[in-house]
mmCIF file of C-alpha atoms and ligand atoms in Angstrom:
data_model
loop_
_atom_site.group_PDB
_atom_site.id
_atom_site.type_symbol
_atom_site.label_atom_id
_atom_site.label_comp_id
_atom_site.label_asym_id
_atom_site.label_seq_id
_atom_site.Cartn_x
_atom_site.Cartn_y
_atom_site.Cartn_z
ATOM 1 C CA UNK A 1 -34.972 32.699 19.390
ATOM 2 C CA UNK A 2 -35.099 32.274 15.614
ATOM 3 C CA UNK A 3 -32.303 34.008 13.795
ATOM 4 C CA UNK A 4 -31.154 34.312 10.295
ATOM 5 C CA UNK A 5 -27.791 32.593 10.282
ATOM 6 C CA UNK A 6 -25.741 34.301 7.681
ATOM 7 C CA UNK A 7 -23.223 32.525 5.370
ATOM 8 C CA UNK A 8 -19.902 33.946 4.584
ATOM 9 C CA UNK A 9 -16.226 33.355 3.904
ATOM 10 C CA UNK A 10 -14.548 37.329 5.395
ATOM 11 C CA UNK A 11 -12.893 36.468 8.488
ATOM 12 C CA UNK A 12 -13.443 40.042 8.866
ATOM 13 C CA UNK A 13 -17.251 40.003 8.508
ATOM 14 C CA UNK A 14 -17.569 37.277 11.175
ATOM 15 C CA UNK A 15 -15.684 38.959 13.441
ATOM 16 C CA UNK A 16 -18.084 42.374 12.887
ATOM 17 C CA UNK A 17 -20.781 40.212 14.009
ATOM 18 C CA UNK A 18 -18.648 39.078 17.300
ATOM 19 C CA UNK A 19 -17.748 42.635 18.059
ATOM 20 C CA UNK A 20 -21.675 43.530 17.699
ATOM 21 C CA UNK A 21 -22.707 41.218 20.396
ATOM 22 C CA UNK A 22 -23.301 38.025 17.973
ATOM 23 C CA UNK A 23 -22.273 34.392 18.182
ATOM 24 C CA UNK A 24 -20.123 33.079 15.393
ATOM 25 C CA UNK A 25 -19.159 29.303 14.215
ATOM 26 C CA UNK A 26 -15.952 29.229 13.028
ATOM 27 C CA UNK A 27 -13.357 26.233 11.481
ATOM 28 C CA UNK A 28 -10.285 25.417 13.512
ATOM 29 C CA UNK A 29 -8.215 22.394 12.935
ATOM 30 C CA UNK A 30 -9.562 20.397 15.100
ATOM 31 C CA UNK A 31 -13.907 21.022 14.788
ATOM 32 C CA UNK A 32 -15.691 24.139 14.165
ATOM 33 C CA UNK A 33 -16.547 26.217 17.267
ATOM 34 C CA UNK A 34 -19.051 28.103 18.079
ATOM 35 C CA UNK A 35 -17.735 31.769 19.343
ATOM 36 C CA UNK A 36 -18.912 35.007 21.306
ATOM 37 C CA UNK A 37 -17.066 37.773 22.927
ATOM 38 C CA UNK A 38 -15.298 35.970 26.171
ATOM 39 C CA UNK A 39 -16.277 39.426 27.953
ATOM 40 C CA UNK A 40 -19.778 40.042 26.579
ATOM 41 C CA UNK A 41 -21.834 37.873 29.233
ATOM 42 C CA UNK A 42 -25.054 37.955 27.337
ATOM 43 C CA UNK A 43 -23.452 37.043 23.889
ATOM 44 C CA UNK A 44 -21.789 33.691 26.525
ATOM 45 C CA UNK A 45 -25.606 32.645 27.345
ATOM 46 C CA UNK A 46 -26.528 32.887 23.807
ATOM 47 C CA UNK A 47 -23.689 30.297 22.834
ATOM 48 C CA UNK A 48 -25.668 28.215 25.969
ATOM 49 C CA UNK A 49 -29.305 28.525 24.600
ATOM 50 C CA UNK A 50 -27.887 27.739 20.566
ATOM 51 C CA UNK A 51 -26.386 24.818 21.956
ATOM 52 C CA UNK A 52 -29.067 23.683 24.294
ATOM 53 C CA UNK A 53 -25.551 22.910 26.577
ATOM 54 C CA UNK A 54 -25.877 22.081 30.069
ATOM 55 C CA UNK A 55 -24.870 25.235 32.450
ATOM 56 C CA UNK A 56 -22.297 23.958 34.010
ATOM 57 C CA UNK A 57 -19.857 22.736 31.290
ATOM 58 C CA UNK A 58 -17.179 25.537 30.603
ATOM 59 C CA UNK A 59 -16.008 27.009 27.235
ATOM 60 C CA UNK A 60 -12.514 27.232 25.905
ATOM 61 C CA UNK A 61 -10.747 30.843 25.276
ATOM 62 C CA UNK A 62 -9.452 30.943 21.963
ATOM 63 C CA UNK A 63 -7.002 33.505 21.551
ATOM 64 C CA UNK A 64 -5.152 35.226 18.863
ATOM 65 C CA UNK A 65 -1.420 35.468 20.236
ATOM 66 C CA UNK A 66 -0.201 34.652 23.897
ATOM 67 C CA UNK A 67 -0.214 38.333 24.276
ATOM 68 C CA UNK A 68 -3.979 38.077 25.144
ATOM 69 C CA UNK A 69 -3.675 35.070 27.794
ATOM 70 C CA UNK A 70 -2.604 37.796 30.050
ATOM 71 C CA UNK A 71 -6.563 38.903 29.586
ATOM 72 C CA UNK A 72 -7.474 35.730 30.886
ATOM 73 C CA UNK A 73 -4.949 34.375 33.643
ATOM 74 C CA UNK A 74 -2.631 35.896 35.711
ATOM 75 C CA UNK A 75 -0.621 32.704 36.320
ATOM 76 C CA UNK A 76 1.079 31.274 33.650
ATOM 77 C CA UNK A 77 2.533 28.019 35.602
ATOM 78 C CA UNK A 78 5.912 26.997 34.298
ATOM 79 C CA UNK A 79 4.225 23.626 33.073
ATOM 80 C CA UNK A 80 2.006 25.678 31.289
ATOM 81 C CA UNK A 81 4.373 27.699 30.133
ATOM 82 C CA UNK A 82 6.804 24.689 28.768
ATOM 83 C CA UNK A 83 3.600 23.059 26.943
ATOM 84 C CA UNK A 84 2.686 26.545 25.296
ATOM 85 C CA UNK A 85 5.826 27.104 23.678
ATOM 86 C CA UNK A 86 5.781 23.694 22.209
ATOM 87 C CA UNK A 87 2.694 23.300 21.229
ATOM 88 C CA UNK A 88 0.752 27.016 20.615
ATOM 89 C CA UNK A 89 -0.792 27.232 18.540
ATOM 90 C CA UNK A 90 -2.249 24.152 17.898
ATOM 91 C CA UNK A 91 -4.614 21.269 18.915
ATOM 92 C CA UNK A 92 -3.596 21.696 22.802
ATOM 93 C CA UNK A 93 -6.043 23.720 25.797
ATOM 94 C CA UNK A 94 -4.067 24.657 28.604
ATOM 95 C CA UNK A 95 -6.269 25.367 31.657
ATOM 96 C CA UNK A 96 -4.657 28.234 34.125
ATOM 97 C CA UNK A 97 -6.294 29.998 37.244
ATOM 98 C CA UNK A 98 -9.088 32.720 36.099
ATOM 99 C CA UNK A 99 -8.614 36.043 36.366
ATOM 100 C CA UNK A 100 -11.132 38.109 37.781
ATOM 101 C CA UNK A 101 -11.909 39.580 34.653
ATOM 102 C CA UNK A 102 -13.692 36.714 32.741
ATOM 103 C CA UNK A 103 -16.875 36.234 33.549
ATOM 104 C CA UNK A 104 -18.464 33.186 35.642
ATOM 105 C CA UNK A 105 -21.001 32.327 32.520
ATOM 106 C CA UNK A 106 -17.670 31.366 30.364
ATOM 107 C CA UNK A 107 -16.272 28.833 32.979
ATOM 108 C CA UNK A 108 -19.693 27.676 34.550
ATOM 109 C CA UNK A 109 -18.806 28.831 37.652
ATOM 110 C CA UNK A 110 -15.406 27.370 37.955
ATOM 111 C CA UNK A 111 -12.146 29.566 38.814
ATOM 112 C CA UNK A 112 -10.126 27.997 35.627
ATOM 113 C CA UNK A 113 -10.497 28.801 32.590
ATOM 114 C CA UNK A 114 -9.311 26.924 29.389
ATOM 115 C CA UNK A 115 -7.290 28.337 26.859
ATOM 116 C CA UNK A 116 -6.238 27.654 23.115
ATOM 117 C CA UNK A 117 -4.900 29.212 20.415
ATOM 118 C CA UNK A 118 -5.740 27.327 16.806
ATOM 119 C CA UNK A 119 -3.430 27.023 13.597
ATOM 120 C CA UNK A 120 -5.764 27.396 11.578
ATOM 121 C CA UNK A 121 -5.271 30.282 8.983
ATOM 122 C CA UNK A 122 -8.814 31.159 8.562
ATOM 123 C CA UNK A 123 -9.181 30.807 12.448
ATOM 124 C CA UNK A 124 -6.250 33.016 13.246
ATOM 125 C CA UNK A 125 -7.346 35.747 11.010
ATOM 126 C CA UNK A 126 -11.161 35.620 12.235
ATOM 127 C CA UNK A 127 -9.686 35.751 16.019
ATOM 128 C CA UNK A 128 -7.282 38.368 15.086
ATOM 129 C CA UNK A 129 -9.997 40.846 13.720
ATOM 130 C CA UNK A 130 -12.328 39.874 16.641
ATOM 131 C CA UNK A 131 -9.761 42.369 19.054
ATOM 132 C CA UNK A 132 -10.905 39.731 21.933
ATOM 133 C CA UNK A 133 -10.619 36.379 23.110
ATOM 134 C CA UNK A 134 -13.261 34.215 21.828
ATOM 135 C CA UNK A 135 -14.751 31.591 24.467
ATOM 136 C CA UNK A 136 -16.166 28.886 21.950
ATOM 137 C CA UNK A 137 -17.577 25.318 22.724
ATOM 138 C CA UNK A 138 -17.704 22.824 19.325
ATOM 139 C CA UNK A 139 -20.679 23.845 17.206
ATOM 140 C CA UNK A 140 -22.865 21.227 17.914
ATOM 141 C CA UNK A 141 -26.054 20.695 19.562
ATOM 142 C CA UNK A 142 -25.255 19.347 22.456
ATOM 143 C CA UNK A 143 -24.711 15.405 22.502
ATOM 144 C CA UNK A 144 -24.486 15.527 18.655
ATOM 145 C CA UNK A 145 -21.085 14.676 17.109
ATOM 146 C CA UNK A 146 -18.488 17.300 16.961
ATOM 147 C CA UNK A 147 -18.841 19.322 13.685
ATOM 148 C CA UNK A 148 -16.211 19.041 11.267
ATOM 149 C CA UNK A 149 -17.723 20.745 8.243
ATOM 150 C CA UNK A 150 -19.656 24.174 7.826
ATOM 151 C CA UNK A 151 -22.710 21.785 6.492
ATOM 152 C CA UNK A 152 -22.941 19.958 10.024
ATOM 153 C CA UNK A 153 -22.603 23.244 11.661
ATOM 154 C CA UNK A 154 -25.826 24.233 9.477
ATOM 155 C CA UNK A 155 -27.331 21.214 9.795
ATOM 156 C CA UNK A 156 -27.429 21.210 14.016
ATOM 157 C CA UNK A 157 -27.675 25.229 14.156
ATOM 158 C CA UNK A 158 -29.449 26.975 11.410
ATOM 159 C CA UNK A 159 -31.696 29.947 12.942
ATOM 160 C CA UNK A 160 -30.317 29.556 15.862
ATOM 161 C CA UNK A 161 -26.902 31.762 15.429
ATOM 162 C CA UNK A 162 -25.820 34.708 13.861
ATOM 163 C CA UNK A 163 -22.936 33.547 11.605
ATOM 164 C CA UNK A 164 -21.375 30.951 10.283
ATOM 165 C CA UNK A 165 -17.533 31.287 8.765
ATOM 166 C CA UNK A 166 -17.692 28.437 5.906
ATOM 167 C CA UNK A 167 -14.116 26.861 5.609
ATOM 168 C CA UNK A 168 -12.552 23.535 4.487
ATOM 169 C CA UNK A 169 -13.596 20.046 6.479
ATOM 170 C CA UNK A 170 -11.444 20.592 9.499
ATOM 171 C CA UNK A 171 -7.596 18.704 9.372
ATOM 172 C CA UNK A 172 -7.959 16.576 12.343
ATOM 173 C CA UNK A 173 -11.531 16.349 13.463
ATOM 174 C CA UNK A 174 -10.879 15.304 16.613
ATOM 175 C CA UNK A 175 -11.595 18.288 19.741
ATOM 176 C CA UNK A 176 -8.301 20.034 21.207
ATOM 177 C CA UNK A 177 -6.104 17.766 23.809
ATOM 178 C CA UNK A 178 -7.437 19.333 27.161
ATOM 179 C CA UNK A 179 -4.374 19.489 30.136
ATOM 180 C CA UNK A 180 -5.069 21.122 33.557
ATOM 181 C CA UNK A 181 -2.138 22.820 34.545
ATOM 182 C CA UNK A 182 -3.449 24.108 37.734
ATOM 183 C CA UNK A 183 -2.073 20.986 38.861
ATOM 184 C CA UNK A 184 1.539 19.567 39.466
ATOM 185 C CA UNK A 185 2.388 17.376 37.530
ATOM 186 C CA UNK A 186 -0.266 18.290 34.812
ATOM 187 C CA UNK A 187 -3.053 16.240 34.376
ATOM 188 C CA UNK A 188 -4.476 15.081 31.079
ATOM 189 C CA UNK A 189 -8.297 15.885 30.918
ATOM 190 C CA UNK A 190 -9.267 15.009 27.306
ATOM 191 C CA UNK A 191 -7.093 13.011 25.031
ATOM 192 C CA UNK A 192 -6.796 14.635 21.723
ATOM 193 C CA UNK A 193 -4.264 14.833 18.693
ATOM 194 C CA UNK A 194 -1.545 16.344 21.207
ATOM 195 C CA UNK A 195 -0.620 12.817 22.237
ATOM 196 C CA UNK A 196 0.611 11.746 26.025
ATOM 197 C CA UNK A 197 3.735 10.555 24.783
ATOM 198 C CA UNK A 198 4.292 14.689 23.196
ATOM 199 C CA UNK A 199 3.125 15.739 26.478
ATOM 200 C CA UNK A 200 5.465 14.021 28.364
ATOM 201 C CA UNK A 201 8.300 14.508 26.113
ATOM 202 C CA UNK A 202 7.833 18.046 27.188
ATOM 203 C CA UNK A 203 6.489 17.663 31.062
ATOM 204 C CA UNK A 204 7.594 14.407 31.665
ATOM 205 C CA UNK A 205 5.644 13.546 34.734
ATOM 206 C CA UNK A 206 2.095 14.838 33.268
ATOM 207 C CA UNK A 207 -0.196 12.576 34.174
ATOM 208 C CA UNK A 208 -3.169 10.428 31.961
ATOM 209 C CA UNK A 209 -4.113 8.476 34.894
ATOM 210 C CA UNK A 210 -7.664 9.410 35.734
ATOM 211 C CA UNK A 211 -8.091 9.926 32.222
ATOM 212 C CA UNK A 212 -10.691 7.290 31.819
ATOM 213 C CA UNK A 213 -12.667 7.915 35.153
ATOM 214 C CA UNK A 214 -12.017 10.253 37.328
ATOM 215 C CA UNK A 215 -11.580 13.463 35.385
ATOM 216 C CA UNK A 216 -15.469 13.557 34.295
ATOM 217 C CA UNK A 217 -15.001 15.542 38.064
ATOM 218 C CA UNK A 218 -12.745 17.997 36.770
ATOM 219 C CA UNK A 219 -13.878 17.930 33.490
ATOM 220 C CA UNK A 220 -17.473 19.194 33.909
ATOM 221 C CA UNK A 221 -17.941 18.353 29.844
ATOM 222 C CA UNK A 222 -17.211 15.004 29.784
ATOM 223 C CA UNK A 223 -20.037 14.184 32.333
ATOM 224 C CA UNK A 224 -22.278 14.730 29.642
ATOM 225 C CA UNK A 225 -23.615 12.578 26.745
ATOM 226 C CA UNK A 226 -21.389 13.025 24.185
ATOM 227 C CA UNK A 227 -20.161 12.261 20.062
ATOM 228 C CA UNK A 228 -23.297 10.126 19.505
ATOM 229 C CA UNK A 229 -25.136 9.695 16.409
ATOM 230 C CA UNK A 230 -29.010 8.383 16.522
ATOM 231 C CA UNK A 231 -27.388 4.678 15.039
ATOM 232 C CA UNK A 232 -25.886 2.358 17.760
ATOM 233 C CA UNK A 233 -22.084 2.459 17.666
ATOM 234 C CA UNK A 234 -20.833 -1.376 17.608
ATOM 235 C CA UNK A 235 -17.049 -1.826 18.477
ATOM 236 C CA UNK A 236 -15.381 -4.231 16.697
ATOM 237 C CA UNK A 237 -12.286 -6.341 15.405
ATOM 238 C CA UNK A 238 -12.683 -6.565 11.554
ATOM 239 C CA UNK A 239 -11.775 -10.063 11.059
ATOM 240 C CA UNK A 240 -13.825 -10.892 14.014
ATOM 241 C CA UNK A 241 -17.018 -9.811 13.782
ATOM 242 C CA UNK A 242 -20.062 -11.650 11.955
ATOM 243 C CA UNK A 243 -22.695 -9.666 12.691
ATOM 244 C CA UNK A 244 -26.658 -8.665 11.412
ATOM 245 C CA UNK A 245 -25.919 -6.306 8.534
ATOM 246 C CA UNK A 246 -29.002 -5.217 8.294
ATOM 247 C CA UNK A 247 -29.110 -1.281 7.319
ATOM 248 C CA UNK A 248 -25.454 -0.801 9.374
ATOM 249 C CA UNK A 249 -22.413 0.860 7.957
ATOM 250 C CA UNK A 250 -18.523 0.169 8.800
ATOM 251 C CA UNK A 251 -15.714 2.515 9.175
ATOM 252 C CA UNK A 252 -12.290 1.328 9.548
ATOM 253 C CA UNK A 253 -8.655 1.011 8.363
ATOM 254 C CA UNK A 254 -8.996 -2.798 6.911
ATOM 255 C CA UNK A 255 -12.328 -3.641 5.069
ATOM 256 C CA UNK A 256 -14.559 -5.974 7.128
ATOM 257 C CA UNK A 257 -14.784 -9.709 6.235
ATOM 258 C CA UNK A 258 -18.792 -9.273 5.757
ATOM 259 C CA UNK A 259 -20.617 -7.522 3.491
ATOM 260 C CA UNK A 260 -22.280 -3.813 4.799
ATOM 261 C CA UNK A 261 -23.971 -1.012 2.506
ATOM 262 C CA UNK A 262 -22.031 1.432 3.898
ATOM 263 C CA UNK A 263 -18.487 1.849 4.625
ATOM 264 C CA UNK A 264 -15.370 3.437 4.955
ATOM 265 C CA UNK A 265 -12.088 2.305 5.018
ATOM 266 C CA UNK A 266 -9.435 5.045 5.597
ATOM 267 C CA UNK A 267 -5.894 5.440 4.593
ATOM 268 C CA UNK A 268 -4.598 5.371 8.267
ATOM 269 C CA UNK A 269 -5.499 6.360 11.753
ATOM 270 C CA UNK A 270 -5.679 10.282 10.932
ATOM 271 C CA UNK A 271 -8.133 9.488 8.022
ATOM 272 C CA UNK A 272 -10.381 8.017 10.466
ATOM 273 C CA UNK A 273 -9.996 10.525 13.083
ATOM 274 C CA UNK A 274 -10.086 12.876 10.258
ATOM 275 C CA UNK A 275 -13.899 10.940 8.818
ATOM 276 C CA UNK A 276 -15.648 9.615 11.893
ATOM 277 C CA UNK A 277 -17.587 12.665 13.254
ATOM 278 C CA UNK A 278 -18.751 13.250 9.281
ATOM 279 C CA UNK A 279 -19.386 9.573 9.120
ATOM 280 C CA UNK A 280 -21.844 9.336 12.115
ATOM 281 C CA UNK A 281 -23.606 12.534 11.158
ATOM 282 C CA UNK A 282 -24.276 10.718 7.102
ATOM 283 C CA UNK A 283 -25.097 7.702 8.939
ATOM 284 C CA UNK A 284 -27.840 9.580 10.527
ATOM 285 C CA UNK A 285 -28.784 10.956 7.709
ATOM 286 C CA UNK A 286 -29.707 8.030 5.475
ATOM 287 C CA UNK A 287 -31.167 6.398 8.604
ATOM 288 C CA UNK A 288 -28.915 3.866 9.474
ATOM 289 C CA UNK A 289 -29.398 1.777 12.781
ATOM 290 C CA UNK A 290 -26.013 0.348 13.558
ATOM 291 C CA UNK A 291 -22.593 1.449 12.737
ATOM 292 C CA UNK A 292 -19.361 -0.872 13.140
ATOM 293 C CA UNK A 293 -16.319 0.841 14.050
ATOM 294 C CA UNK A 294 -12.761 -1.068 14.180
ATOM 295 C CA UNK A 295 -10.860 -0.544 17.200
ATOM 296 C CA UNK A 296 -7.550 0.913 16.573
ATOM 297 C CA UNK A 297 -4.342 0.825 18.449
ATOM 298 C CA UNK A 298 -4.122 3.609 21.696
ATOM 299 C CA UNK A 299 -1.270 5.136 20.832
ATOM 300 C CA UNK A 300 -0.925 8.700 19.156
ATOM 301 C CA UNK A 301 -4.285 9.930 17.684
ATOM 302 C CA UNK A 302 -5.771 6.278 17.813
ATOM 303 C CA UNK A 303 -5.417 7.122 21.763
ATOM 304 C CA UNK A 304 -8.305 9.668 21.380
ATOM 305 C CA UNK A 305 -9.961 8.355 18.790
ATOM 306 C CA UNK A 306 -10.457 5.220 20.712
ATOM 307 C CA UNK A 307 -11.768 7.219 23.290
ATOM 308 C CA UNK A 308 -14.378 9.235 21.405
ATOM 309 C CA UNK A 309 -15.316 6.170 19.889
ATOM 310 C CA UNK A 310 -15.999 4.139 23.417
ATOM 311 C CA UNK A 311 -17.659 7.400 24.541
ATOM 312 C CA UNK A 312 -20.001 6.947 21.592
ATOM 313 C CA UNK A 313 -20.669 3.196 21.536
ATOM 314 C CA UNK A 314 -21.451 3.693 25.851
ATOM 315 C CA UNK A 315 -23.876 6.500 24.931
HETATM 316 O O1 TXA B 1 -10.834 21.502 19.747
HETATM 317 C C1 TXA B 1 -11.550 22.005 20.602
HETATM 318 O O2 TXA B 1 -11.246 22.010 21.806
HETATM 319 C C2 TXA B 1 -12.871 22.643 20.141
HETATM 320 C C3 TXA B 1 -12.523 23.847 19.272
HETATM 321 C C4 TXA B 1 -13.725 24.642 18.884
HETATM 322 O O3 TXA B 1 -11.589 24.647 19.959
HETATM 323 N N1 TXA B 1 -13.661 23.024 21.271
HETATM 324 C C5 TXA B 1 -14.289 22.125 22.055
HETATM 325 O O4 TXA B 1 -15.038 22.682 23.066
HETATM 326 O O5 TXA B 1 -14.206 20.932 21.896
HETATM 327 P P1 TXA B 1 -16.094 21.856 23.934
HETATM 328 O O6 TXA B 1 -16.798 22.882 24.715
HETATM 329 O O7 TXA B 1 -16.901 21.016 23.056
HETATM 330 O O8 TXA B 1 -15.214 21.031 24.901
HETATM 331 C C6 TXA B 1 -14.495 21.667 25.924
HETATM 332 C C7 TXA B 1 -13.988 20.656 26.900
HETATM 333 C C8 TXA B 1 -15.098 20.140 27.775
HETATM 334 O O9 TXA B 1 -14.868 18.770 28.057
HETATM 335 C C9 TXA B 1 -14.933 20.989 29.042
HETATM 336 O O10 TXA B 1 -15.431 20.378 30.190
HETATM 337 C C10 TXA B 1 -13.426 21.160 29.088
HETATM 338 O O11 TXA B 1 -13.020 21.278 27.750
HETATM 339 N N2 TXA B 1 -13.080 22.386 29.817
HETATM 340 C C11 TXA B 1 -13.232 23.661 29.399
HETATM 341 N N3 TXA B 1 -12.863 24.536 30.357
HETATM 342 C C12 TXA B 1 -12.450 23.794 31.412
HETATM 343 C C13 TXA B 1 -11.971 24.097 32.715
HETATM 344 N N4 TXA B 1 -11.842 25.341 33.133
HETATM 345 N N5 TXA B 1 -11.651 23.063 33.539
HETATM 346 C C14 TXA B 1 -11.773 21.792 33.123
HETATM 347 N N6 TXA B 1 -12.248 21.433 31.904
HETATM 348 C C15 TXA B 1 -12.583 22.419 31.058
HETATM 349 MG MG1 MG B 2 -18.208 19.703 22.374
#
């Protein structure tokens, strides 16, 4: 269906369109999301149809204060529990048992449900004024990268939802650290900026071990084609790499020894994290065919961002 997506900056405007039955995109820290009313079922299959997102990949409850989890789950595991107080809110999704109340078309069918609650200012006022929890998947089209600006959101969904809340590029860029605590010892589901080493220095025995294999079973959404631009994603060593530059573009910490048209070289690992979704998305843009990344260390955020990045480059 072709709608007229409006434009505004009033948390409290996008959250009148929520309450009315409408689907909102709205910034976080870590990517815009695209929201609806977790208990409005219809509003939940118009996120689906926007997105063009396979059926069976859940969304993520976004809540306003841990006063509203109770909405959501009735068990609160003590993992859970620990990780919540240390890291809500924040870049973390805990996912907890169901409860009866939220609807099968928010968790594709499964009887967990993922929860969050963002930083973000602008977020926390939107989700405050929406009165509900807010299930919202990144505002992409599916298999596009992750949106980290109000202009990509635009870009993938114009017409096709009701609202977009326009804030700053998002801080991290990187999706929410995903941990199912359904589980004992936790289990690690998607890395994110909520490193395993914080994990563990709060659960100490959460586990990252099927993190690169198995968890696409438990994790319905990483089954799915994911992060990718339209150019090839090339993985590289900087002072490796001698390569066809033809129309390809670089992005990196250290400049590469050959010569490309387009690149960026960040400040540090959160720059990148911060730049590569954006990056991919300009790359598309001025129709680039290959882009270079540099490989980065796999500890903290270079952990996930080496994993969005493979992700990408085996798309
Ligand atoms: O940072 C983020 O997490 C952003 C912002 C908007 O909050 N959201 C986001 O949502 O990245 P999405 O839908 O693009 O990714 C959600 C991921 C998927 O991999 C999905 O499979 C997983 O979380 N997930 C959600 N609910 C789950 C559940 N009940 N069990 C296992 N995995 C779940
Ligand atoms: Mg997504």
């Amino acid at each position: 269906m072709v709608l007229s997506t409006q434009l505004t900056t009033h948390p409290h405007i996008a959250a009148e369109v929520i309450r009315s039955g409408g689907i909102v995109a709205f910034p976080t820290e870590t990517v815009y999301g695209l929201g609806a009313d977790i208990f409005n079922k219809s509003a939940i299959e118009k996120i689906f149809e926007a997105k063009q997102r396979p059926p069976d990949n859940p969304l993520i409850a976004h809540v306003s204060s841990l006063n509203q989890m109770t909405l959501l789950t009735n068990e609160v595991t003590d993992n859970a529990k620990s990780l919540v107080d240390a890291f809500f809110p924040g870049p973390l999704t805990v996912v907890l048992k169901r409860s009866a109340r939220v609807p099968y078309a928010a968790t594709a069918g499964l009887d967990t449900i993922g929860i969050r609650m963002p930083e973000h200012s602008l977020a926390r006022r939107f989700l405050a004024a929406c009165g509900t929890p807010v299930a919202a998947p990144s505002a992409n089209l599916s298999g596009r990268p992750s949106p980290t600006t109000w202009q990509a959101v635009l870009e993938d969904l114009n017409g096709r939802i009701d609202c977009i809340l326009q804030g700053d590029p998002t801080d991290i860029g990187l999706e929410s650290t995903v941990v199912d605590c359904t589980v004992d010892p936790p289990l690690l589901l998607r890395k994110g900026a909520v490193s395993i080493e914080e994990l563990r220095r709060v659960v100490a025995g959460t586990r990252a071990d099927e993190v690169n294999g198995q968890e696409d079973i438990r994790s319905p959404g990483l089954r799915h084609r994911h992060y990718t631009p339209s150019a090839k994603i090339i993985l590289v060593e900087p002072d490796l790499i001698r390569a066809d530059t033809a129309n390809s573009a670089y992005i990196g910490l250290v400049p590469p020894v050959w010569d490309v048209g387009k690149r960026v070289i960040c400040g540090s690992v959160e720059d990148y994290a911060q730049q590569m979704f954006e990056f991919f998305r300009e790359c598309d843009r001025l129709g680039i065919e290959k882009i270079y990344c540099q490989m980065v260390d796999e500890v903290g955020i270079g952990s996930a961002l080496m994993d969005r990045l493979r992700r990408a480059a085996s798309a």
